[in-house]
Short mmCIF file of C-alpha atoms in Angstrom, two decimals:
data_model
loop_
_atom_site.label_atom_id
_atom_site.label_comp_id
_atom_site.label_asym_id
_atom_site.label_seq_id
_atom_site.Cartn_x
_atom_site.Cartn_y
_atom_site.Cartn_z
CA UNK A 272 -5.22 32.37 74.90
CA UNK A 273 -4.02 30.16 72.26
CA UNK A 274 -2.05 31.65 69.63
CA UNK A 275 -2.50 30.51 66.26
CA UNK A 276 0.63 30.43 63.41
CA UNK A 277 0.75 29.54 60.35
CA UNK A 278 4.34 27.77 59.02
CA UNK A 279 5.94 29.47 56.93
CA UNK A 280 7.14 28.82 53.38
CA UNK A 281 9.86 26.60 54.09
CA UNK A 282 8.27 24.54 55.98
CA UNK A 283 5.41 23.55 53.98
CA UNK A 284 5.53 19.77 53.43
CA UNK A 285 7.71 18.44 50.54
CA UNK A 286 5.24 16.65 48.70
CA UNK A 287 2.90 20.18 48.38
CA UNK A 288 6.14 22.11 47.27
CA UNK A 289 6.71 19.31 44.88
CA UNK A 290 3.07 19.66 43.21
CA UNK A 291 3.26 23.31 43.13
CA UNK A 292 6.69 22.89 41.39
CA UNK A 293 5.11 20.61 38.92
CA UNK A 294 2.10 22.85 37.86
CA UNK A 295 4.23 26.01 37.95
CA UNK A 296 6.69 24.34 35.36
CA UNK A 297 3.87 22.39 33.50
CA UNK A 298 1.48 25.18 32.73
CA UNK A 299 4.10 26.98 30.65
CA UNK A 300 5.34 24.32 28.55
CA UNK A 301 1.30 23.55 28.08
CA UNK A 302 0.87 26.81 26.76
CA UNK A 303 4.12 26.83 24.59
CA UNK A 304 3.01 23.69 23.12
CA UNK A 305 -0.69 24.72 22.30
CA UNK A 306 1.08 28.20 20.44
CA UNK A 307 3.63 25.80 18.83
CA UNK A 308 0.62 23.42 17.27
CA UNK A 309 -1.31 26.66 16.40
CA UNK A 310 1.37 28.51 14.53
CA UNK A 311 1.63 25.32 12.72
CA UNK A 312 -1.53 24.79 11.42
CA UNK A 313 -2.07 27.99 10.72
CA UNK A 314 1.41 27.92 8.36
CA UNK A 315 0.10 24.82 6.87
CA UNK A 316 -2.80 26.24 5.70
CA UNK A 317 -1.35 29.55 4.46
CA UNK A 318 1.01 27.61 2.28
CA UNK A 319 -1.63 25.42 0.90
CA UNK A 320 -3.75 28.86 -0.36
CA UNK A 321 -0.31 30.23 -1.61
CA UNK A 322 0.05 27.09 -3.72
CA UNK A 323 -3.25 27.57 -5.05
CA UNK A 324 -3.15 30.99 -5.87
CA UNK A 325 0.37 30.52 -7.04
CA UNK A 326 1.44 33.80 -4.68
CA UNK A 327 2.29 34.44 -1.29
CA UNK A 328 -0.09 37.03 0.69
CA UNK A 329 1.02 40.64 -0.31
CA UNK A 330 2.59 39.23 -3.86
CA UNK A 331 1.69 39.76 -7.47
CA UNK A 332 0.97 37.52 -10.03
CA UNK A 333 3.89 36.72 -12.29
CA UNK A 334 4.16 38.88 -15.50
CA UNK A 335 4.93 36.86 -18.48
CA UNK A 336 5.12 39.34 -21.44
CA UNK A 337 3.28 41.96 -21.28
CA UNK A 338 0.61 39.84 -20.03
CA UNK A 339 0.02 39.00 -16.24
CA UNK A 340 -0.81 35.24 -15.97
CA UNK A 341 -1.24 33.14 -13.20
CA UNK A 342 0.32 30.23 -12.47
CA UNK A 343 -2.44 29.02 -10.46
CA UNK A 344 -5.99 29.57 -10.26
CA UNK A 345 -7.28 33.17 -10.28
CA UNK A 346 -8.89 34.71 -7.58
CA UNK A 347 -7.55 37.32 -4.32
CA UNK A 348 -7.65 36.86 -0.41
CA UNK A 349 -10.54 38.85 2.02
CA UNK A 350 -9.48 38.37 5.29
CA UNK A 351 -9.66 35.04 7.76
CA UNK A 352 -12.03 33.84 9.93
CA UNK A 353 -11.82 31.93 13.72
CA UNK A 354 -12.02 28.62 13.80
CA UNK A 355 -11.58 26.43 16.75
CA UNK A 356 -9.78 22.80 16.98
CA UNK A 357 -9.49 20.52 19.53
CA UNK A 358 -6.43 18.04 19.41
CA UNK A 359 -4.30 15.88 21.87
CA UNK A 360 -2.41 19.12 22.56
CA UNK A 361 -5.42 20.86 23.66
CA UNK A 362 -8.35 22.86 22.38
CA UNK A 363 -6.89 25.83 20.48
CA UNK A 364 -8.19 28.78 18.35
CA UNK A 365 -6.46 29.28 14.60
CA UNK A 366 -7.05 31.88 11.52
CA UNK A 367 -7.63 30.21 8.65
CA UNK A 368 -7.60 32.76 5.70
CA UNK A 369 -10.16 33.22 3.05
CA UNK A 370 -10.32 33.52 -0.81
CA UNK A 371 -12.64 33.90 -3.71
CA UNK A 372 -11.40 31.73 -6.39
CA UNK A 373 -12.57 32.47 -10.70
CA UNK A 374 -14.42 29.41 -12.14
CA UNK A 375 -13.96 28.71 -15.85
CA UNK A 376 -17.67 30.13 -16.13
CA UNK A 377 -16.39 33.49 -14.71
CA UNK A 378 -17.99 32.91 -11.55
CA UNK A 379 -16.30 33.14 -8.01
CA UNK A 380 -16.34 30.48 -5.27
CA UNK A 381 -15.32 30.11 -1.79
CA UNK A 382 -11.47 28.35 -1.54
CA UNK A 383 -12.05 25.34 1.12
CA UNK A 384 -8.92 24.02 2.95
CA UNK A 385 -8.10 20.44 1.97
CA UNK A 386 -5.95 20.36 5.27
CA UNK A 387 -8.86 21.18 7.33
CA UNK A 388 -12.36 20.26 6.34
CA UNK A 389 -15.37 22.27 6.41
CA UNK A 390 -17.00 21.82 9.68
CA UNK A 391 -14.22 19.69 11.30
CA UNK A 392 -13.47 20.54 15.19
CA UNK A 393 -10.89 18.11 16.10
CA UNK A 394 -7.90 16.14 14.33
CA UNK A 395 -7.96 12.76 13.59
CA UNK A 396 -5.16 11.97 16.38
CA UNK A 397 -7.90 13.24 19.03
CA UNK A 398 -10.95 11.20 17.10
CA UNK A 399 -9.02 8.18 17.33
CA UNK A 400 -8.17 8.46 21.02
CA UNK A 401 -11.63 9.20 21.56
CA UNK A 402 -12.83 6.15 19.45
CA UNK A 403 -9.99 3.87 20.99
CA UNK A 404 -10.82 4.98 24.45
CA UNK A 405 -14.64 3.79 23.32
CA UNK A 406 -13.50 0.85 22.11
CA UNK A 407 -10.97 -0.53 24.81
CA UNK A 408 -14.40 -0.76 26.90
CA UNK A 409 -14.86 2.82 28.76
CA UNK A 410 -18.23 4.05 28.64
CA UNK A 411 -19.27 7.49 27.38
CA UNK A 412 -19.41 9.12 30.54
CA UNK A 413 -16.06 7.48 31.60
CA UNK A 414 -14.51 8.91 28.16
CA UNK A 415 -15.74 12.21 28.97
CA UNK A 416 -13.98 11.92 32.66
CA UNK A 417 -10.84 10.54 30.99
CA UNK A 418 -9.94 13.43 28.26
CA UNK A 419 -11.43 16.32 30.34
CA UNK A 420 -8.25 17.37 31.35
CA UNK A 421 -6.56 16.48 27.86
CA UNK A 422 -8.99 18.33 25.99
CA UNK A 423 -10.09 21.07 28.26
CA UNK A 424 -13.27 19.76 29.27
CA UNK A 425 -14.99 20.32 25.78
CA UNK A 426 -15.13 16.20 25.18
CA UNK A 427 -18.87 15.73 26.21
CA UNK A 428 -21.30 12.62 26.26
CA UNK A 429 -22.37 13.76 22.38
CA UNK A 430 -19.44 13.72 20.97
CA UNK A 431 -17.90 10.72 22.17
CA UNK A 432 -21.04 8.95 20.91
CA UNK A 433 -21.01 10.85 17.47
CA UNK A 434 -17.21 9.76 17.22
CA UNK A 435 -18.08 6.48 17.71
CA UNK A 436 -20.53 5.79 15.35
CA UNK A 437 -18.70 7.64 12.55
CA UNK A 438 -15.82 5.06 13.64
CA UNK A 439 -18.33 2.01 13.17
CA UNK A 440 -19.26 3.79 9.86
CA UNK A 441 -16.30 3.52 8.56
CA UNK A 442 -15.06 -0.13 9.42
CA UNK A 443 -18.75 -1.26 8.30
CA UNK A 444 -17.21 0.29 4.75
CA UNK A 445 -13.48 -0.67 5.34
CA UNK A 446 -15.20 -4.39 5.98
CA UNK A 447 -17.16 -4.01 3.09
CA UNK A 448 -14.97 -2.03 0.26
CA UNK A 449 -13.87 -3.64 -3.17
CA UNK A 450 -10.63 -5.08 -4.00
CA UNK A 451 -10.89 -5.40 -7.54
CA UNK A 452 -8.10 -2.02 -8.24
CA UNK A 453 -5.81 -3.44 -5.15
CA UNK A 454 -3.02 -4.70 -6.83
CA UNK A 455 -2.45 -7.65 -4.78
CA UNK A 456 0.86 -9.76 -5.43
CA UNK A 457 1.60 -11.33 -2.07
CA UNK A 458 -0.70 -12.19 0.50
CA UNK A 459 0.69 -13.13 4.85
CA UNK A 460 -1.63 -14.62 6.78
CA UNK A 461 -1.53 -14.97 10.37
CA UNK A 462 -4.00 -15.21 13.42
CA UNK A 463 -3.73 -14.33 17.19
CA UNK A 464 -5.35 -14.94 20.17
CA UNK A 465 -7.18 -12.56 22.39
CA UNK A 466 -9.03 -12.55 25.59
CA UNK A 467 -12.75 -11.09 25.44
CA UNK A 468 -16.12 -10.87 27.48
CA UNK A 469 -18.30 -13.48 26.13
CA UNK A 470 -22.10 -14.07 28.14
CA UNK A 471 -20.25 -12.06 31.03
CA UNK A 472 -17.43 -14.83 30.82
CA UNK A 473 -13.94 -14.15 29.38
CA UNK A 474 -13.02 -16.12 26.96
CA UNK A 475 -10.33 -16.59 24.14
CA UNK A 476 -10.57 -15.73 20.12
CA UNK A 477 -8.41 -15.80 17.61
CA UNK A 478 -7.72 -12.31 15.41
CA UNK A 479 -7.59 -14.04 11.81
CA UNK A 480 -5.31 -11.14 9.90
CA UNK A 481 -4.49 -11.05 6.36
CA UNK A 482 -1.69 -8.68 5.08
CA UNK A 483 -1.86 -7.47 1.23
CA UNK A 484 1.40 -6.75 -0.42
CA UNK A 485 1.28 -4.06 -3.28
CA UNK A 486 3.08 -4.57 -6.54
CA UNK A 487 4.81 -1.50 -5.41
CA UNK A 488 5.64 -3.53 -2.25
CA UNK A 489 3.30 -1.25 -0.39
CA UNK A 490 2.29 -3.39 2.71
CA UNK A 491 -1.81 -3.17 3.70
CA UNK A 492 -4.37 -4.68 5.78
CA UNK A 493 -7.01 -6.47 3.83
CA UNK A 494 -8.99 -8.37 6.63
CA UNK A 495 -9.30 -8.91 10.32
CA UNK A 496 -12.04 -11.28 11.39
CA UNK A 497 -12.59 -12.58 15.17
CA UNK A 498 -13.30 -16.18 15.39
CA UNK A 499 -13.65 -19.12 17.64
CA UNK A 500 -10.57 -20.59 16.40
CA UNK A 501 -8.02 -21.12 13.27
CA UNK A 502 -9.88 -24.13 11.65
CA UNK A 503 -10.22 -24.61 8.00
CA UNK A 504 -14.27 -23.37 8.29
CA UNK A 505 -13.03 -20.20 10.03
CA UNK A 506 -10.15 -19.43 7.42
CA UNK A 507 -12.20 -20.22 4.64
CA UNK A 508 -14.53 -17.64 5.99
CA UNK A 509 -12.33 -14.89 5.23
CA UNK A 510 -10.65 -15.83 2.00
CA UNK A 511 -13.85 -16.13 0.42
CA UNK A 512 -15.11 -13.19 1.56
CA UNK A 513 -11.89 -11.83 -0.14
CA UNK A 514 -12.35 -13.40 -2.92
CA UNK A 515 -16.51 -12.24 -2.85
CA UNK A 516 -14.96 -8.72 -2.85
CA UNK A 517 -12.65 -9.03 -5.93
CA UNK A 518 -9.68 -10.01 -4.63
CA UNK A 519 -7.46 -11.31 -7.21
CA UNK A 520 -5.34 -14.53 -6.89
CA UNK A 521 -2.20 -14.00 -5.35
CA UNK A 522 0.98 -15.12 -6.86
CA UNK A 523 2.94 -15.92 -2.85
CA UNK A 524 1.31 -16.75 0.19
CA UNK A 525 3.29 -16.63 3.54
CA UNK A 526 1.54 -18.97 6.15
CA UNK A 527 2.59 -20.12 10.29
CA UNK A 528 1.76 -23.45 9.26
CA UNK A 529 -1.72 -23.74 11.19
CA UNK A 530 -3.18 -27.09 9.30
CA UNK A 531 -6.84 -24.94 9.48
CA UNK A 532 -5.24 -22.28 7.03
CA UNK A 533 -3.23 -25.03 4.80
CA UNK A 534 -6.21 -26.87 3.90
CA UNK A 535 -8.59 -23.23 3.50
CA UNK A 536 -5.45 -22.36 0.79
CA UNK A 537 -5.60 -25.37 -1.00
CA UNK A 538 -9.94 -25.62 -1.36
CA UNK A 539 -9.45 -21.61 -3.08
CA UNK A 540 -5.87 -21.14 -4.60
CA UNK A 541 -4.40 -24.63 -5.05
CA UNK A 542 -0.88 -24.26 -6.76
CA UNK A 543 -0.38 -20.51 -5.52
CA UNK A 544 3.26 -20.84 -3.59
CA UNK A 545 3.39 -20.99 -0.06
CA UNK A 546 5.75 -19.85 2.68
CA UNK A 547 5.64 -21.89 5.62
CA UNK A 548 6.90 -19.24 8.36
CA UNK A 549 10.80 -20.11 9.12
CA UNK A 550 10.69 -18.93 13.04
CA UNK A 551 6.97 -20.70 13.52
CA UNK A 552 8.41 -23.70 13.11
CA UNK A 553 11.99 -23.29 14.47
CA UNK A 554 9.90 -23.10 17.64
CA UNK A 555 8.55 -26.07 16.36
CA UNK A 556 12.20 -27.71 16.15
CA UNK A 557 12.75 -26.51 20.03
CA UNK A 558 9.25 -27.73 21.43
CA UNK A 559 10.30 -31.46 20.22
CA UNK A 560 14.17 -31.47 21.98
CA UNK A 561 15.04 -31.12 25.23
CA UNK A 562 16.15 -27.56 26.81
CA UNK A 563 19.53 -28.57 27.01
CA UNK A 564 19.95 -28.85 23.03
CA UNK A 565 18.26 -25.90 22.21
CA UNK A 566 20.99 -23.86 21.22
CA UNK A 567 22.86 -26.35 19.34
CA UNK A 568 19.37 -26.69 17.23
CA UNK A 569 19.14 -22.96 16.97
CA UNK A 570 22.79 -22.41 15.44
CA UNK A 571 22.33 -24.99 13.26
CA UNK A 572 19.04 -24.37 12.18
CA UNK A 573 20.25 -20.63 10.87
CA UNK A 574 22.96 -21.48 9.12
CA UNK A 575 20.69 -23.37 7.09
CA UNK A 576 17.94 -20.91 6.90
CA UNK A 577 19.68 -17.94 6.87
CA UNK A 578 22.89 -19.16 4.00
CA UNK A 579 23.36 -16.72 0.53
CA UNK A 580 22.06 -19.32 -2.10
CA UNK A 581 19.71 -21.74 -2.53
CA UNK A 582 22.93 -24.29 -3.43
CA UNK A 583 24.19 -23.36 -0.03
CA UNK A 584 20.49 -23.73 1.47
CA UNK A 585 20.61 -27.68 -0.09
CA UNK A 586 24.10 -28.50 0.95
CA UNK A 587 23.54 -27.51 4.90
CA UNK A 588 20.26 -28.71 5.29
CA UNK A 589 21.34 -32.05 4.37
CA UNK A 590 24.02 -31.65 6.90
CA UNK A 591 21.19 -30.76 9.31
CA UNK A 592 18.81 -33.86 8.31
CA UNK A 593 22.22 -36.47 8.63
CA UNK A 594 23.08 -35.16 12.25
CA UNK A 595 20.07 -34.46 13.55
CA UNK A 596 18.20 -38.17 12.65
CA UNK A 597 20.83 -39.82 14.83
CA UNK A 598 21.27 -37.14 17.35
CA UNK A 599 17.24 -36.83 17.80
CA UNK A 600 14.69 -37.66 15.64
CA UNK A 601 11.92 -36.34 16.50
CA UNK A 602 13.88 -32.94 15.49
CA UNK A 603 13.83 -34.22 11.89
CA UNK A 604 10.15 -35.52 11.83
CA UNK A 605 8.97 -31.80 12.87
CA UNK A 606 11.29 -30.32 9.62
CA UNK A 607 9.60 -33.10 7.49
CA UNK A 608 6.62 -32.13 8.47
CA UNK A 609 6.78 -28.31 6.68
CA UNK A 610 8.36 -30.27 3.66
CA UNK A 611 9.38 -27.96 0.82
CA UNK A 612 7.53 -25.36 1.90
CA UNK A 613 10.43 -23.98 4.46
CA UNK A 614 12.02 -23.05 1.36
CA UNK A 615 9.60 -21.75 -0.97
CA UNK A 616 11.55 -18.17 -0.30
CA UNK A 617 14.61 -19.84 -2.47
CA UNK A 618 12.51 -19.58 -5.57
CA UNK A 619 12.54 -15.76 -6.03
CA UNK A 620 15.66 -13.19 -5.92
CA UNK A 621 17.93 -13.02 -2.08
CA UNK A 622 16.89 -9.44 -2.18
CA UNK A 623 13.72 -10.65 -1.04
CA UNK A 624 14.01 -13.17 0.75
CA UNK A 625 13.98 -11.43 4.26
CA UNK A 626 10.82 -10.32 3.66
CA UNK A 627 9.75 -13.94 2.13
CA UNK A 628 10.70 -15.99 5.36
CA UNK A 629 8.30 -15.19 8.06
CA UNK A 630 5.11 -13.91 9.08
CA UNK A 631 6.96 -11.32 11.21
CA UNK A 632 4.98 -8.43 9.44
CA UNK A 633 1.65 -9.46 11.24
CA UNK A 634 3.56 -10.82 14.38
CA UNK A 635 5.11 -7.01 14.65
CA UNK A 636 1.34 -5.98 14.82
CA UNK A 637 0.25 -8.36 16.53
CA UNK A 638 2.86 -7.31 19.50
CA UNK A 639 1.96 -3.61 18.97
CA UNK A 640 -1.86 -4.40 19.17
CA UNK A 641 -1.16 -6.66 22.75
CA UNK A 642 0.95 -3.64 24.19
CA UNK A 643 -1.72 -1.24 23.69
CA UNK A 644 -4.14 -3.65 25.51
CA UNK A 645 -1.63 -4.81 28.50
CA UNK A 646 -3.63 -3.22 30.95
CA UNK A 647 -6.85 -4.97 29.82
CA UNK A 648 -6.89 -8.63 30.79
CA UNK A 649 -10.48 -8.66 28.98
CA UNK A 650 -11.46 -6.87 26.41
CA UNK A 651 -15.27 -5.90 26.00
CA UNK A 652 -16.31 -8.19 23.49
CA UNK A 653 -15.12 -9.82 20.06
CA UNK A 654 -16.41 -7.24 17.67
CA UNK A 655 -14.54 -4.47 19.84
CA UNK A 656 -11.23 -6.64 19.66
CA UNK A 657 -11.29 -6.59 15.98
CA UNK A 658 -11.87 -3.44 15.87
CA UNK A 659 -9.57 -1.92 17.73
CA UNK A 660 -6.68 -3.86 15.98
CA UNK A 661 -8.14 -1.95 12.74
CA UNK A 662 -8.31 1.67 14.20
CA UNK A 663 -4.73 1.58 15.19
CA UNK A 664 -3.86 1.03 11.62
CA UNK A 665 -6.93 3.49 10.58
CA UNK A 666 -5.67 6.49 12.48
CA UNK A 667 -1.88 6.21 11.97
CA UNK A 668 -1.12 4.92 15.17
CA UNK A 669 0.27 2.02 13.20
CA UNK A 670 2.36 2.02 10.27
CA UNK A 671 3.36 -0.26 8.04
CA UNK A 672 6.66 0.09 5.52
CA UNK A 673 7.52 -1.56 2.12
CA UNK A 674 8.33 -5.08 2.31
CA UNK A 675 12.40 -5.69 1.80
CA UNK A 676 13.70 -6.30 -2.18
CA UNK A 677 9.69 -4.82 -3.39
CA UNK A 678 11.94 -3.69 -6.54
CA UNK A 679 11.70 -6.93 -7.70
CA UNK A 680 8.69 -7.71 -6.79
CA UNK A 681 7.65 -8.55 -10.52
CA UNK A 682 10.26 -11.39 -10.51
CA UNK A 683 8.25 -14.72 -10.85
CA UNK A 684 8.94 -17.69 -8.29
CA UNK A 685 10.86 -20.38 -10.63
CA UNK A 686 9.56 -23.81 -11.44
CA UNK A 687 12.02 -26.15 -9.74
CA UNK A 688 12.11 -25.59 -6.27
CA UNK A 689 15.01 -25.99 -3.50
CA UNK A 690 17.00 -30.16 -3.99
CA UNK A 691 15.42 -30.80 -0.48
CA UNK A 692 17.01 -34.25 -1.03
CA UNK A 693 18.93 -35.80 2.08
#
């Protein structure tokens, strides 16, 4: 007879002990962390009725005199009511209290939460993963599969779908919105190229991107278009369509120098000052010189770029033009080439002039937007890839500071540019 054991505890295999470790210390800190976002929201939205109501729960009314006024709007608590919200921590159940609030008629009407809107089941973090899932080419069904576990299996077919098209929705309207009240001063302008599925063939597109700056040096996305290429047709494309939506004319451009966009600037804002991008074409500098002088280029090429006035600026780039025409000239026929445009950042105060130099702005998104998509050699199609660069900014994923020196941002560029004389 054959006896029949079973091993014992400590001899279970190290990779089982290892998972049962991981849930045993996971499923607590899950729970902590659901309780933690709860009691959050919850507090938010108890101190947004206090505000209202000018009281906390339990308090009176402030007496002035022998009056009792309010210093916000009448009206008293009844009780709360359940409401449930799914977000990247989880579905979770909060209270969210009630009031009856006095209208000026003398009537009463429900208080709604501006923090949480009527009829809304999940934040805007879990909307956008659901939407960005969507849109990095996973199908409904696969979405569903994907966030299960994240969202506690309550992510079905109809609400991806739903999320989706209220995402479409609103880029249709973020396409097609006015610009007339954006106070526009600066404009950078930039493209990138992405690989997409094209007649079940990937293919490359360029991301045409076009950065507003705010006279409160507010930075903001204004367009994202995917086209075949950067030629002047294509970047004409979108600054009309700017210009179609009220766009007024900028007083700086910042530009990387692709001959497409030069000659799409000068056909709609001819005189406007331009900013040829100062590390575009320092790579510009290195792809005409061996490897071996690279560095020597580079060290030279920043003290000119990089000096404290625009004297300084004059006086070391004609040090650069006198060594470099005999040491390689093909070096000095690439700097021609950008003219007085490398400098155009020397006509307004230093304090902005970090800011002024480069398209770095878009080039920061445009290496946020690419390490999102690693994993994705393809993406799904051209209208996806376009979108997708816009929903990261949409849902917060992305964000974008004030530009360096915006306090002086109403400083005009002066007449007389940079002595570029050798």
């Amino acid at each position: 007879m054959t006896n029949i054991t079973t091993k014992p505890d400590s001899l279970q295999p190290a990779a089982e002990m290892a998972v049962d470790l991981f849930d045993n210390w996971f499923d607590p800190i899950e729970t902590e962390v659901r309780a933690r976002a709860r009691g959050f929201i919850e507090e938010l939205i108890r101190g947004e009725l206090e505000a209202v109501l000018a009281r906390p729960r339990y308090g009176r009314s402030p007496m002035v005199g022998k009056e009792e006024e309010s210093a916000g709007v009448a009206g008293h608590r009844h009780g709360s009511r359940t409401r449930s919200l799914t977000g990247t921590f989880g579905p979770i159940e909060i209270a969210v209290p009630r009031a009856r609030l006095t209208t000026p008629e003398g009537k009463t009407t429900e208080w709604k939460s501006q923090a949480l809107r009527a009829y809304q089941r999940r934040t805007l973090a879990a909307d956008a993963l659901i939407a960005s899932s969507y849109l990095a080419g996973t199908n409904t069904r696969r979405v569903r599969r994907a966030l299960a576990a994240l969202f506690g299996g309550t992510i079905g077919k109809d609400t991806v779908s739903r999320t989706w098209r209220k995402v479409k929705s609103d880029w249709d309207a973020w396409n097609s919105r006015s610009l007339a009240e954006e106070p526009i001063m600066r404009l950078i302008l930039d493209g990138t190229v992405v690989r997409v599925r094209l007649d079940r063939k990937a293919t490359s597109i360029s991301l045409l991107i076009v950065l507003g700056v705010r006279a409160d040096g507010q930075k903001v996305l204004l367009a994202i278009r995917s086209m075949g290429g950067e030629s002047a047709e294509a970047w004409r494309m979108v600054l009309d369509d700017l210009i179609k939506r009220g766009l007024k004319r900028p007083e700086f451009l910042i530009v990387d120098g692709a001959p497409g966009l030069d000659k799409a600037i000068a056909a709609v804002w001819d005189g406007v000052p331009v900013q040829r991008c100062t590390v575009h074409k320092h790579r510009n500098l290195l792809a005409h010189a061996p490897e071996r002088l690279h560095e020597e280029i580079t060290a030279d090429y920043n003290d000119m770029i990089y000096a404290t006035t625009p004297e300084e600026i004059a006086v070391r780039r004609k040090a650069f033009i006198r060594k470099w025409r005999l040491k390689h000239r093909a070096v000095i026929d690439s700097l021609d080439e950008a003219g007085d445009r490398l400098f155009t950042f020397a006509r307004l105060p230093p304090s902005q002039w970090r800011s002024l130099r480069t398209t770095n702005a878009i080039e920061r998104l445009h290496e946020e937007f690419k390490r999102r998509i690693k994993t994705q050699t393809v993406l799904p199609s051209a209208d996806t890839a376009a979108m997708l660069f816009w929903a990261l900014l949409a849902s917060g994923q992305i964000n974008m500071r004030k530009v360096d020196g915006w306090q002086t941002l109403a400083t005009k560029p002066t007449d007389q540019p940079i002595d570029l004389a050798a």
